[in-house]
PDB file of C-alpha atoms and ligand atoms in Angstrom:
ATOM      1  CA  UNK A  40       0.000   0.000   0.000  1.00 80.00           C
ATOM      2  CA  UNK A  41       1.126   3.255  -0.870  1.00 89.00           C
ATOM      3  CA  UNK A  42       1.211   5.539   1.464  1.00 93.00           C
ATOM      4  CA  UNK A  43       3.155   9.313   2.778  1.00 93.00           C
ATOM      5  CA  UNK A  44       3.663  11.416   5.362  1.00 92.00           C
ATOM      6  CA  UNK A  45       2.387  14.818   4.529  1.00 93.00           C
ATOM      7  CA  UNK A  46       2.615  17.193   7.559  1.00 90.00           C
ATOM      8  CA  UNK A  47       2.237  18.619  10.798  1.00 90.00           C
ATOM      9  CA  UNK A  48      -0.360  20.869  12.048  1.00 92.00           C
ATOM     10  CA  UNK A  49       0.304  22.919  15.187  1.00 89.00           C
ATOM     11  CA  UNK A  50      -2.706  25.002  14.673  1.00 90.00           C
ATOM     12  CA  UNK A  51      -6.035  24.831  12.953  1.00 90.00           C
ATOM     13  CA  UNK A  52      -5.747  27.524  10.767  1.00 93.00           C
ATOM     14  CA  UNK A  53      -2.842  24.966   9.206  1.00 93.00           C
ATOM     15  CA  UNK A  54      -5.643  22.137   8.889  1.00 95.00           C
ATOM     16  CA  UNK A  55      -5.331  20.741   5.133  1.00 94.00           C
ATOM     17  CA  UNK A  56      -8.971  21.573   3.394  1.00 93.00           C
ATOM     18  CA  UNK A  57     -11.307  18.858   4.362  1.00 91.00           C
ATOM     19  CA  UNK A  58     -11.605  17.053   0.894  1.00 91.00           C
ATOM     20  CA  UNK A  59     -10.470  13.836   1.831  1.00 94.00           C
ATOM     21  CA  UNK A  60     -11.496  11.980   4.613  1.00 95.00           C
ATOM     22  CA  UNK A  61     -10.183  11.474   7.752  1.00 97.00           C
ATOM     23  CA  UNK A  62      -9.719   9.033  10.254  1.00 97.00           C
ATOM     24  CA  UNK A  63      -7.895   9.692  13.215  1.00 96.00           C
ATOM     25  CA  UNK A  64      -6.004   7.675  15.544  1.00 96.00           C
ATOM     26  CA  UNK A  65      -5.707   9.131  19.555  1.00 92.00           C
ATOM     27  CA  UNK A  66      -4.278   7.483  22.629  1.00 90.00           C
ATOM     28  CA  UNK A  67      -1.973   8.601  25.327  1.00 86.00           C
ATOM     29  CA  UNK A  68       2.116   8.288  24.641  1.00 83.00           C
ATOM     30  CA  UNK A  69       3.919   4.778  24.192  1.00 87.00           C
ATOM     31  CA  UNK A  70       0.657   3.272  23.597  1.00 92.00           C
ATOM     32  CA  UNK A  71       1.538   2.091  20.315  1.00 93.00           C
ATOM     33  CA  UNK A  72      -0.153   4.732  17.646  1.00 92.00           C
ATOM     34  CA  UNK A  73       2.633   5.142  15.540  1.00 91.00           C
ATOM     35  CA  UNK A  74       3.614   1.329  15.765  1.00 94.00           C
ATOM     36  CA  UNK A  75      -0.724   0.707  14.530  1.00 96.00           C
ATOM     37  CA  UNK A  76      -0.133   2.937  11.773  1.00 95.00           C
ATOM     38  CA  UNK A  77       3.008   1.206  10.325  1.00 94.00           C
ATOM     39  CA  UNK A  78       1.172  -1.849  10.707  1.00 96.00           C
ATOM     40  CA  UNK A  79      -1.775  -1.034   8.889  1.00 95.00           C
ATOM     41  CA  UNK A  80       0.019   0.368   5.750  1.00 93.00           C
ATOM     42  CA  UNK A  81       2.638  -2.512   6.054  1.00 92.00           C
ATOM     43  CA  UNK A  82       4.952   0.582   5.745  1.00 88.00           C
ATOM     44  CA  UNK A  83       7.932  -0.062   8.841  1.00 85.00           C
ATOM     45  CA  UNK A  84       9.392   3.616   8.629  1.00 84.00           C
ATOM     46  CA  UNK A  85       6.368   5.771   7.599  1.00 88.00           C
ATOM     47  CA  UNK A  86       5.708   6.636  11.717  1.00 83.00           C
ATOM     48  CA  UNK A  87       8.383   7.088  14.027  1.00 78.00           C
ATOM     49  CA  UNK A  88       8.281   4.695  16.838  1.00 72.00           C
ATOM     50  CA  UNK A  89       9.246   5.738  19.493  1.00 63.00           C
ATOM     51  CA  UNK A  90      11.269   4.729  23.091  1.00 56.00           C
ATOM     52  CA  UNK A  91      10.995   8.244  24.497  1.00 55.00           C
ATOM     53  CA  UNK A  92       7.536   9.171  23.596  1.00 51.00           C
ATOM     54  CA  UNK A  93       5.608  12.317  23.887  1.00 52.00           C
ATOM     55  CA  UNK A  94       7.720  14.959  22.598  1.00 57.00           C
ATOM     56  CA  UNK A  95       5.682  15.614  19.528  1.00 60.00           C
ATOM     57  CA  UNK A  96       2.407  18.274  19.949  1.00 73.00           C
ATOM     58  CA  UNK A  97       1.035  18.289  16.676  1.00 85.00           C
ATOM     59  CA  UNK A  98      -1.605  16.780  14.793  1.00 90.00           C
ATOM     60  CA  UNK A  99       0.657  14.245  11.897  1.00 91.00           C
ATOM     61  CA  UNK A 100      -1.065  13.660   8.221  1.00 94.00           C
ATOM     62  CA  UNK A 101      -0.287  10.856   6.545  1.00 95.00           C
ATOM     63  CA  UNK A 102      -1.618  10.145   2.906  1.00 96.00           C
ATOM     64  CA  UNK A 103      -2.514   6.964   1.795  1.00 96.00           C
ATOM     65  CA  UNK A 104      -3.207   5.746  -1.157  1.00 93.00           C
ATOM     66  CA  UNK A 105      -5.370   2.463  -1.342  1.00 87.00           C
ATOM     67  CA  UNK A 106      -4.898   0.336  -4.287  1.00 79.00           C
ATOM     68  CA  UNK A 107      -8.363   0.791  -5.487  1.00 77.00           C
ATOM     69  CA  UNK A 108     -10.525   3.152  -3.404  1.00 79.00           C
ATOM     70  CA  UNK A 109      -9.915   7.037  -3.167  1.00 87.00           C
ATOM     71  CA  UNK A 110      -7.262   8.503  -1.343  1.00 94.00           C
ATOM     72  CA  UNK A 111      -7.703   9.059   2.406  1.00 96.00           C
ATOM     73  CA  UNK A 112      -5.867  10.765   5.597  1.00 97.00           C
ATOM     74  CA  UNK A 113      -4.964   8.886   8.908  1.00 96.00           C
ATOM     75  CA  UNK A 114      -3.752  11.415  11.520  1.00 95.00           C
ATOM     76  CA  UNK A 115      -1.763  10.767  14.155  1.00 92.00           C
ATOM     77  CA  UNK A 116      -2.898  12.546  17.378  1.00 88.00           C
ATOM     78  CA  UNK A 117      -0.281  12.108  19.669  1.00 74.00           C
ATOM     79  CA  UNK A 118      -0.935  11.766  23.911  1.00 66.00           C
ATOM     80  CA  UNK A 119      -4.151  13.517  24.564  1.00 58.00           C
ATOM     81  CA  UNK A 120      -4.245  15.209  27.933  1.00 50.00           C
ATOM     82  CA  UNK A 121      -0.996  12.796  28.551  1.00 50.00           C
ATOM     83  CA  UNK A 122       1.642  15.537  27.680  1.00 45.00           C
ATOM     84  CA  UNK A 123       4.816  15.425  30.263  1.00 48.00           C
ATOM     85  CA  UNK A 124       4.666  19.051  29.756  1.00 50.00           C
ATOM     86  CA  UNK A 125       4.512  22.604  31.052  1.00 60.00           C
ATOM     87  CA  UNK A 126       0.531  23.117  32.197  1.00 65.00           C
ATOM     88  CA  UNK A 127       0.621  25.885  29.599  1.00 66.00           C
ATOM     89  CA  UNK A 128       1.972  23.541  26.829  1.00 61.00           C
ATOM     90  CA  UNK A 129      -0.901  20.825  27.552  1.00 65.00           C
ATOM     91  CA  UNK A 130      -3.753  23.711  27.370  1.00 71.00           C
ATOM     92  CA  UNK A 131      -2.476  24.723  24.345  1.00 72.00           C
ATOM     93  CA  UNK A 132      -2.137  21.029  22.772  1.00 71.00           C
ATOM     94  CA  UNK A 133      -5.766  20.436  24.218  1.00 76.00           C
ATOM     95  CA  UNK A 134      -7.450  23.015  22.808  1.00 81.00           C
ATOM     96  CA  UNK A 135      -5.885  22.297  19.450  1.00 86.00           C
ATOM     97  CA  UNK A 136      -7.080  18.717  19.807  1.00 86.00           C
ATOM     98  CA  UNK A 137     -10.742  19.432  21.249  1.00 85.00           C
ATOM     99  CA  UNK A 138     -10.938  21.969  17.812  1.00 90.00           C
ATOM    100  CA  UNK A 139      -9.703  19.753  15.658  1.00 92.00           C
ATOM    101  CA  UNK A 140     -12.364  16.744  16.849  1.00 90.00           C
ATOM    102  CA  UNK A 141     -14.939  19.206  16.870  1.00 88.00           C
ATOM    103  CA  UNK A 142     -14.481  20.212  13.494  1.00 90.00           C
ATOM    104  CA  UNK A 143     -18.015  20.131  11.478  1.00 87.00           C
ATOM    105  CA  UNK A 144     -16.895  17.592   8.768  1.00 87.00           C
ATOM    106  CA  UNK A 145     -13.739  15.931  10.435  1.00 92.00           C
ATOM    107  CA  UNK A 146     -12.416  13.499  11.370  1.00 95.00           C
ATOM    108  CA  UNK A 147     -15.065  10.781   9.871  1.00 96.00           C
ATOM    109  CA  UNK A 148     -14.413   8.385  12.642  1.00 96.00           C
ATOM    110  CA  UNK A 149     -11.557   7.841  15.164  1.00 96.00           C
ATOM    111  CA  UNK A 150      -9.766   4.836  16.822  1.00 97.00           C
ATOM    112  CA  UNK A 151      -8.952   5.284  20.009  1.00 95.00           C
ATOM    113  CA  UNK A 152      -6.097   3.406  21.697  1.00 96.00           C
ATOM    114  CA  UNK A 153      -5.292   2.066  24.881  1.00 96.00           C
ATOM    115  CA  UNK A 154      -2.817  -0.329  26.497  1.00 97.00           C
ATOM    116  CA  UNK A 155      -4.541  -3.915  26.728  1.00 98.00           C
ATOM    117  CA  UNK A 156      -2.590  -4.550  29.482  1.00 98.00           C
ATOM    118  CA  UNK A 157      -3.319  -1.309  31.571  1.00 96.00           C
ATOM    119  CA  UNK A 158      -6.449   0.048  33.922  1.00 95.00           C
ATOM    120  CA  UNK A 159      -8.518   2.459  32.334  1.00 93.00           C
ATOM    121  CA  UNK A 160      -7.603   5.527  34.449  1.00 89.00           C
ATOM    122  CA  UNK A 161      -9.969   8.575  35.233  1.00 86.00           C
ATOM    123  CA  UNK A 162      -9.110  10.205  32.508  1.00 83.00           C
ATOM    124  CA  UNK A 163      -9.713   7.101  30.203  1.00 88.00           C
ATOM    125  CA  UNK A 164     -12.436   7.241  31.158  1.00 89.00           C
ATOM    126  CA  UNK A 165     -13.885  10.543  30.505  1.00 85.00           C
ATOM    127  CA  UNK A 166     -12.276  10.257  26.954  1.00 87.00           C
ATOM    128  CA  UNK A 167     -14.524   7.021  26.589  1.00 91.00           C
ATOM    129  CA  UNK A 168     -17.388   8.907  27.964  1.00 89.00           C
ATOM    130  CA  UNK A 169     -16.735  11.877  25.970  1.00 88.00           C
ATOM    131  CA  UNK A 170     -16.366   9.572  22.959  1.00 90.00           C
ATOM    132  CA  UNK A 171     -19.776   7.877  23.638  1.00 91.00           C
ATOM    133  CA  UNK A 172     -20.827  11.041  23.071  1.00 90.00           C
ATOM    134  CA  UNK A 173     -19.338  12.692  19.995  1.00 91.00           C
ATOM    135  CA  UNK A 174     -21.932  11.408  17.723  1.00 92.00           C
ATOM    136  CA  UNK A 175     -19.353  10.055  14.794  1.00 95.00           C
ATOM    137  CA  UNK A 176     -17.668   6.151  14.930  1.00 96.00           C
ATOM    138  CA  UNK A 177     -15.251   5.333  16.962  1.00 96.00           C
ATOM    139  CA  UNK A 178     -13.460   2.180  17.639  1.00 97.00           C
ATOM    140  CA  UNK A 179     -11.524   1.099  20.656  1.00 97.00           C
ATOM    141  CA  UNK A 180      -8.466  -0.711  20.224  1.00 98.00           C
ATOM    142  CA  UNK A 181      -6.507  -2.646  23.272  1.00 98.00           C
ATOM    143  CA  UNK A 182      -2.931  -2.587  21.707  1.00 98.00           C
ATOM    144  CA  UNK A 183       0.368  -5.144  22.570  1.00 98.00           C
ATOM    145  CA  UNK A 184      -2.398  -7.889  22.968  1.00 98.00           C
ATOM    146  CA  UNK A 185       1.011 -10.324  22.081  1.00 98.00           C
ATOM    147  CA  UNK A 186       1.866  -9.329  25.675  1.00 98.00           C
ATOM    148  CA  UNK A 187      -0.880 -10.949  27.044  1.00 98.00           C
ATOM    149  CA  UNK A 188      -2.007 -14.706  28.543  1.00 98.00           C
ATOM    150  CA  UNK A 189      -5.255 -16.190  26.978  1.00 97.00           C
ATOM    151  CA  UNK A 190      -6.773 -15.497  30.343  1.00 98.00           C
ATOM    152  CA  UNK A 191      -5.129 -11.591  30.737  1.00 98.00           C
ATOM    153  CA  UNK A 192      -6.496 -11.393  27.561  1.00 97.00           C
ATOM    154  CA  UNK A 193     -10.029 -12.085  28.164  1.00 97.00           C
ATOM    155  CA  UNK A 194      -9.506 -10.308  31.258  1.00 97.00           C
ATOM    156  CA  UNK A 195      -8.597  -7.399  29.616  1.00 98.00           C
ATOM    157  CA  UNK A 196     -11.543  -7.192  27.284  1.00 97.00           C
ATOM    158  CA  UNK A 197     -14.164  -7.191  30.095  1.00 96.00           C
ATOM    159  CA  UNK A 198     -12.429  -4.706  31.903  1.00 96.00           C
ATOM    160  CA  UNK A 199     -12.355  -2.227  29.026  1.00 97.00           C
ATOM    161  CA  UNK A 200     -15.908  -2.927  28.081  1.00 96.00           C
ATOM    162  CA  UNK A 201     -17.067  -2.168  31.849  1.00 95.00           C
ATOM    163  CA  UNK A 202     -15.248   1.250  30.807  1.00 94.00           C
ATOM    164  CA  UNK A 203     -16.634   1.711  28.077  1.00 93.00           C
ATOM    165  CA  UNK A 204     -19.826   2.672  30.077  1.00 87.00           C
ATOM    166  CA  UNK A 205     -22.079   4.227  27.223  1.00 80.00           C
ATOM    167  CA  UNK A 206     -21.977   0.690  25.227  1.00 85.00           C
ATOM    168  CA  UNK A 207     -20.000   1.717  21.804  1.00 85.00           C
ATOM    169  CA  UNK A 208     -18.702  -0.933  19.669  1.00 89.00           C
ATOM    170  CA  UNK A 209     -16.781  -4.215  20.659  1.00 93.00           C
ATOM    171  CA  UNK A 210     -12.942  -3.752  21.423  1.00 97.00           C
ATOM    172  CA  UNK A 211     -10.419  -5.402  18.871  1.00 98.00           C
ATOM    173  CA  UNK A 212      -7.319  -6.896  20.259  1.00 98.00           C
ATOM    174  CA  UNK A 213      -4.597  -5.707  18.064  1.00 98.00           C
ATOM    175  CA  UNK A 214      -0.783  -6.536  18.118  1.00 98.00           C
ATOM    176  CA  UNK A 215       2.144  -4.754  15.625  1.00 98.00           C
ATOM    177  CA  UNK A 216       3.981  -7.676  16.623  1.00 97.00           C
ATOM    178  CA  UNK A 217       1.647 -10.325  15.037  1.00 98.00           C
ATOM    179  CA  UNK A 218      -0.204  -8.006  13.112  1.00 97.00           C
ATOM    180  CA  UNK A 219      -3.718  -9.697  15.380  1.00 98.00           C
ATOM    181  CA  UNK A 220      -6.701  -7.255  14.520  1.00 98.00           C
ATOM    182  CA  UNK A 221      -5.394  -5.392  11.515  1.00 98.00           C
ATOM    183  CA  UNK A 222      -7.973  -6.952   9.358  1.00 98.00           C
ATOM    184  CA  UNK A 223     -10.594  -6.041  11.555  1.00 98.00           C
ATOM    185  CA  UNK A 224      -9.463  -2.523  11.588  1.00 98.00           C
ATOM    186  CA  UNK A 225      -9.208  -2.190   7.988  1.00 96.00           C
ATOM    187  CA  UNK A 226     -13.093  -3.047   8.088  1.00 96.00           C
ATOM    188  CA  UNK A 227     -13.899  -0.549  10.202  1.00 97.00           C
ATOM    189  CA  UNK A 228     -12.293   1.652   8.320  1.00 96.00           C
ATOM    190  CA  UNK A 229     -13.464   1.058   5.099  1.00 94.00           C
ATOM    191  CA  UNK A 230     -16.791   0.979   6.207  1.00 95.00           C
ATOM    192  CA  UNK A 231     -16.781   4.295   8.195  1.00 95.00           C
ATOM    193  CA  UNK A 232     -15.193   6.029   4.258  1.00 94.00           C
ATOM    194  CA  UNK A 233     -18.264   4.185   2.855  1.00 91.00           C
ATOM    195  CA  UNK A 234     -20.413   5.517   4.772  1.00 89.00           C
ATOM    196  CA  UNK A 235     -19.297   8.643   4.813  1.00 78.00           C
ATOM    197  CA  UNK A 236     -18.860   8.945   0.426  1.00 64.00           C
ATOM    198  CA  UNK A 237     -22.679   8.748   0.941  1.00 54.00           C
ATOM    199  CA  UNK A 238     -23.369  11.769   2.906  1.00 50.00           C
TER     200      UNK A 238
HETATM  201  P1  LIG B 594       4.031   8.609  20.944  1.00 85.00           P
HETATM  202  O1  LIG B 594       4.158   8.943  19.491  1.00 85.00           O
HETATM  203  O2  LIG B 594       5.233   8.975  21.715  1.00 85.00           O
HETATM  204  O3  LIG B 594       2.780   9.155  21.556  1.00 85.00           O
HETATM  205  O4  LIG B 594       3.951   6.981  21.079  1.00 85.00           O
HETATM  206  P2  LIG B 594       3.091   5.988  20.176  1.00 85.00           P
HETATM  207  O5  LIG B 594       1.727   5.868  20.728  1.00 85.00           O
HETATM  208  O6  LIG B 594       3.207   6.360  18.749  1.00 85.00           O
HETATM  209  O7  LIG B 594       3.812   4.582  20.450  1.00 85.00           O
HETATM  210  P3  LIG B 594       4.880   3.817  19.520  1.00 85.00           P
HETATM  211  O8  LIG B 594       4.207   3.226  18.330  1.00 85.00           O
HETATM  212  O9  LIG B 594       6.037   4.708  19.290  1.00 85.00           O
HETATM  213  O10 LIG B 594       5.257   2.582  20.469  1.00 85.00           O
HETATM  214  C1  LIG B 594       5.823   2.780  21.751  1.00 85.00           C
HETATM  215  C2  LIG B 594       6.620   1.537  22.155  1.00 85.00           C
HETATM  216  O11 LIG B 594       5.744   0.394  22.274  1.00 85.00           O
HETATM  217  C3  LIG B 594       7.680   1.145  21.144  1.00 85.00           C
HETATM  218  O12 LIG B 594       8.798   0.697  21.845  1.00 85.00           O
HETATM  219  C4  LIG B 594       7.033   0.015  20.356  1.00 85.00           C
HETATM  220  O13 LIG B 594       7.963  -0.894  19.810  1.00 85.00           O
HETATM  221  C5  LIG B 594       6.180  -0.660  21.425  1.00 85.00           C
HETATM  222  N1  LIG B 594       4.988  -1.314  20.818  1.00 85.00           N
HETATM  223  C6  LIG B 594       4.047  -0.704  20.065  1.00 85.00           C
HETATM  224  N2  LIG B 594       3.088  -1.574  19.664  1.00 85.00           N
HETATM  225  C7  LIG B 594       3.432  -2.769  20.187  1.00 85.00           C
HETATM  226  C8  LIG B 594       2.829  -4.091  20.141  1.00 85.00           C
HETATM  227  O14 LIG B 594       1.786  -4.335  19.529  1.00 85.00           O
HETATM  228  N3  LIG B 594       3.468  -5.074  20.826  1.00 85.00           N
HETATM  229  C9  LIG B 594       4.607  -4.853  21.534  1.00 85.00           C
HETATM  230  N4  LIG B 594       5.129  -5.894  22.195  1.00 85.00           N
HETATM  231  N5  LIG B 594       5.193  -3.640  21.586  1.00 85.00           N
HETATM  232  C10 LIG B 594       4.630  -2.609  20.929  1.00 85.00           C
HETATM  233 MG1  LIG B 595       3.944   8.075  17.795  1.00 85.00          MG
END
């Protein structure tokens, strides 16, 4: 799959015009969003992975090209409300990210990621909650799943669907490892541009 990194947006009025759509993919540092979208594109370099994460504040476009469908954006949001940084650095980083998601026509739909192996904190919580709310698709996506036991793993999906408080779809299991769950992701996806070519 072809498929490009095309910028990164550290304020709206730098938002590419909304012609294509947009999926976005949000979870807190080190969770493994960078690591997802290599995986998806089968594309090892296109995201930096990274061992000191959280450094970057911007929203990150990346193009891709499917081989027989029209073009589409994936952006990177990196560590909502997660930032190691200065208070003032976090408000501004918020309020880019809460403008961005509460754009009229984007993103289409968003996965949101979280460690399989981890609690869902507080603030997991009201992300989940604020999710069940935003009125567009969303999928939740437990990540390093090939760190888990059959039994942590099962584990691990009731616990994140008791978080998941206002119902929302089922959580995929998803490794970059073993590439588990891509396929179901790519479904999702293609059915959320599907749906929305016929708005
Ligand atoms: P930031 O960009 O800093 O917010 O991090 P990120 O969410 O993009 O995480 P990234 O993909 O850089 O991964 C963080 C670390 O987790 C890296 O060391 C990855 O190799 C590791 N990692 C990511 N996904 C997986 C996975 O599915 N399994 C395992 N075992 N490790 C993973
Ligand atoms: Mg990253």
């Amino acid at each position: 799959m072809e498929a490009e990194y095309v910028r990164s947006v550290y304020h709206t009025r730098d938002l590419p015009p909304p012609r294509l759509t947009e999926i976005a993919v949000a979870g807190r540092s080190n969770v493994g969003k960078s690591s997802l979208l290599n995986r998806l594109t089968g594309r090892r370099h296109l995201a930096k992975t990274s061992a000191t994460p959280g450094k970057t504040r911007c929203l990150n476009y990346f193009l891709i090209h499917p081989d027989s469908a029209r073009d589409f954006y994936i952006v990177d949001l990196p560590g909502y409300g997660y930032a190691k940084v200065s208070k003032e650095m976090r408000e501004d980083w918020d309020r880019l990210l809460s403008a961005y998601l509460e754009e009229a026509t984007r993103p289409s739909g968003l996965i949101a990621l979280f460690d399989s192996r981890r609690e869902a904190t507080a603030t997991d919580s009201e992300w989940l909650a604020w999710l069940g709310q935003w009125g567009r698709p969303y999928l939740v996506v437990l990540t390093k799943c090939d760190k888990l036991t059959n039994n942590e793993r099962a584990k691990s999906l009731l616990r994140w669907r008791r978080a998941m408080e206002s119902g929302g779809p089922e959580p995929v299991m998803f490794s970059a490892m073993t590439s588990e769950g891509k396929d179901k992701i790519w479904q999702w996806i293609d059915r959320v541009r599907k749906s929305r070519a016929h708005n």
